[in-house]
Amino acid sequence: IKLRQPLAKLTVPKSVILRYSEGSRDSSAGTPQNDNSLLNILKDEVNVKEVVIGDKLELDTNLDENLKLEGLTRELERQIQNLRKESGFRVGQMAELYYHTESDMIEKAMENVNRKKTYLKNIESRTLNSAESTEIVVEGQKLKLQLPISNFQ
């Protein structure tokens, strides 16, 4: 499982939550901080959709199609950011991205790429000239990417 792959659920033992609550009492009020703060931190840091309290520590590593798609989308965003850097684009500088793939899953993931986070005005599927594009392999599937230099300002 890749580092950026979101997972469905983390189960945390109740004893951990109680220990955290005892250690984080506000001395003036004498009451534990909201347990949700710990659960939210765990959710973000472990990269899971849900954190629940249970009997033992468990990480659900089963990936459904939505989780696979989200992980693929994050990987594509990382690859796009890397291509932007290699192409000399500055942070905040808008660009257009052209791509070509035979993979339906990559097509779906490209629709979910965060344009704001990747500073892209447009993402468009089209046939690309090999000399002007960068070919990468994602999840065993080929993908050609191109950031046209005409966008470079």
Coordinates of C-alpha atoms in Angstrom, one line a residue:
I1 CA 0.0 0.0 0.0
K2 CA 1.4 3.4 -1.0
L3 CA 2.0 6.1 1.6
R4 CA -0.6 8.5 0.0
Q5 CA -3.2 5.7 -0.3
P6 CA -6.2 6.6 1.9
L7 CA -7.7 3.8 3.9
A8 CA -11.2 3.2 5.2
K9 CA -10.9 2.8 9.0
L10 CA -8.6 2.8 12.0
T11 CA -9.9 1.2 15.2
V12 CA -8.3 2.6 18.4
P13 CA -8.5 0.8 21.8
K14 CA -10.7 2.7 24.3
S15 CA -7.7 2.5 26.8
V16 CA -5.7 4.8 24.5
I17 CA -8.5 7.3 24.4
L18 CA -8.9 7.2 28.1
R19 CA -5.2 7.7 28.7
Y20 CA -5.2 10.6 26.3
S21 CA -8.2 12.2 28.1
E22 CA -6.6 11.8 31.5
G23 CA -3.3 13.4 30.3
S24 CA -5.1 16.3 28.7
R25 CA -7.3 17.6 31.5
D26 CA -7.6 21.3 31.6
S27 CA -6.4 22.1 35.2
S28 CA -8.8 25.1 35.5
A29 CA -11.9 23.2 34.4
G30 CA -11.0 19.7 35.5
T31 CA -12.6 18.1 32.4
P32 CA -11.0 16.2 29.6
Q33 CA -10.6 17.9 26.2
N34 CA -12.9 16.7 23.5
D35 CA -11.9 13.2 22.5
N36 CA -12.8 14.1 18.9
S37 CA -9.6 16.2 18.7
L38 CA -7.5 13.1 19.1
L39 CA -9.6 11.1 16.7
N40 CA -9.3 13.9 14.1
I41 CA -5.6 14.1 14.5
L42 CA -5.3 10.3 14.1
K43 CA -7.6 10.5 11.0
D44 CA -5.4 13.1 9.3
E45 CA -2.1 11.6 10.3
V46 CA -2.9 8.0 9.5
N47 CA -4.8 9.0 6.3
V48 CA -8.1 7.2 7.0
K49 CA -11.7 8.1 6.4
E50 CA -12.9 7.1 9.8
V51 CA -11.5 6.5 13.3
V52 CA -13.6 4.4 15.7
I53 CA -13.1 3.3 19.3
G54 CA -12.9 -0.4 19.8
D55 CA -11.2 -3.2 21.8
K56 CA -7.9 -3.4 19.9
L57 CA -5.8 -1.4 17.5
E58 CA -6.8 -2.3 13.9
L59 CA -6.1 -0.7 10.5
D60 CA -8.5 -1.7 7.7
T61 CA -6.3 -2.1 4.6
N62 CA -9.1 -3.3 2.3
L63 CA -9.4 -1.0 -0.6
D64 CA -12.7 -0.5 -2.4
E65 CA -12.9 1.2 -5.8
N66 CA -13.5 4.7 -4.3
L67 CA -10.4 4.4 -2.1
K68 CA -8.3 3.1 -5.1
L69 CA -9.5 6.0 -7.2
E70 CA -8.7 8.5 -4.5
G71 CA -5.2 7.1 -4.1
L72 CA -4.6 7.1 -7.8
T73 CA -5.8 10.7 -8.0
R74 CA -3.3 11.7 -5.2
E75 CA -0.5 9.9 -7.1
L76 CA -1.4 11.8 -10.3
E77 CA -1.4 15.1 -8.4
R78 CA 2.1 14.3 -7.1
Q79 CA 3.3 13.4 -10.6
I80 CA 1.8 16.6 -12.1
Q81 CA 3.5 18.7 -9.4
N82 CA 6.8 17.0 -10.2
L83 CA 6.3 17.7 -13.9
R84 CA 5.5 21.3 -13.1
K85 CA 8.8 21.6 -11.1
E86 CA 10.9 19.9 -13.8
S87 CA 9.3 22.2 -16.4
G88 CA 10.3 25.3 -14.5
F89 CA 6.8 26.5 -13.5
R90 CA 6.6 28.6 -10.3
V91 CA 4.3 27.9 -7.4
G92 CA 1.0 29.8 -8.2
Q93 CA 1.8 30.0 -11.9
M94 CA -1.2 28.6 -13.8
A95 CA -0.8 26.1 -16.6
E96 CA -2.7 23.8 -18.9
L97 CA -2.2 20.0 -18.8
Y98 CA -2.7 17.7 -21.7
Y99 CA -2.6 13.9 -21.2
H100 CA -3.2 10.6 -23.0
T101 CA -3.9 7.2 -21.5
E102 CA -5.6 4.0 -22.5
S103 CA -6.6 3.4 -18.8
D104 CA -10.3 4.0 -17.8
M105 CA -9.2 4.2 -14.2
I106 CA -6.6 7.0 -14.9
E107 CA -9.2 8.8 -17.0
K108 CA -11.6 8.8 -13.9
A109 CA -8.8 9.9 -11.6
M110 CA -7.8 12.7 -14.0
E111 CA -11.3 14.1 -13.7
N112 CA -10.8 14.3 -9.9
V113 CA -7.4 16.0 -9.9
N114 CA -7.6 19.2 -7.8
R115 CA -7.0 22.0 -10.3
K116 CA -6.5 24.6 -7.6
K117 CA -3.9 22.5 -5.7
T118 CA -2.0 21.7 -9.0
Y119 CA -2.4 25.2 -10.4
L120 CA -4.1 24.0 -13.6
K121 CA -6.5 26.1 -15.7
N122 CA -7.4 23.1 -17.8
I123 CA -6.9 19.4 -18.0
E124 CA -7.6 17.9 -21.4
S125 CA -7.3 14.5 -22.9
R126 CA -5.7 14.4 -26.4
T127 CA -3.3 12.5 -28.6
L128 CA 0.2 13.7 -27.7
N129 CA 3.5 13.7 -29.7
S130 CA 6.0 11.6 -27.8
A131 CA 8.8 14.2 -28.3
E132 CA 6.8 16.9 -26.5
S133 CA 5.3 14.8 -23.7
T134 CA 6.6 13.0 -20.7
E135 CA 5.6 9.3 -20.3
I136 CA 5.1 7.9 -16.8
V137 CA 3.8 4.6 -15.5
V138 CA 1.1 4.8 -12.8
E139 CA -0.4 1.7 -11.3
G140 CA 1.1 -0.3 -14.2
Q141 CA -0.6 1.9 -16.8
K142 CA 1.1 4.3 -19.2
L143 CA 0.3 7.9 -19.1
K144 CA 1.6 10.7 -21.2
L145 CA 1.6 14.2 -19.8
Q146 CA 2.4 17.6 -21.4
L147 CA 2.5 21.1 -19.9
P148 CA 2.8 23.3 -23.1
I149 CA 5.6 25.8 -22.9
S150 CA 3.4 28.4 -24.4
N151 CA 1.7 28.6 -21.0
F152 CA 5.1 29.4 -19.4
Q153 CA 5.0 33.1 -18.4

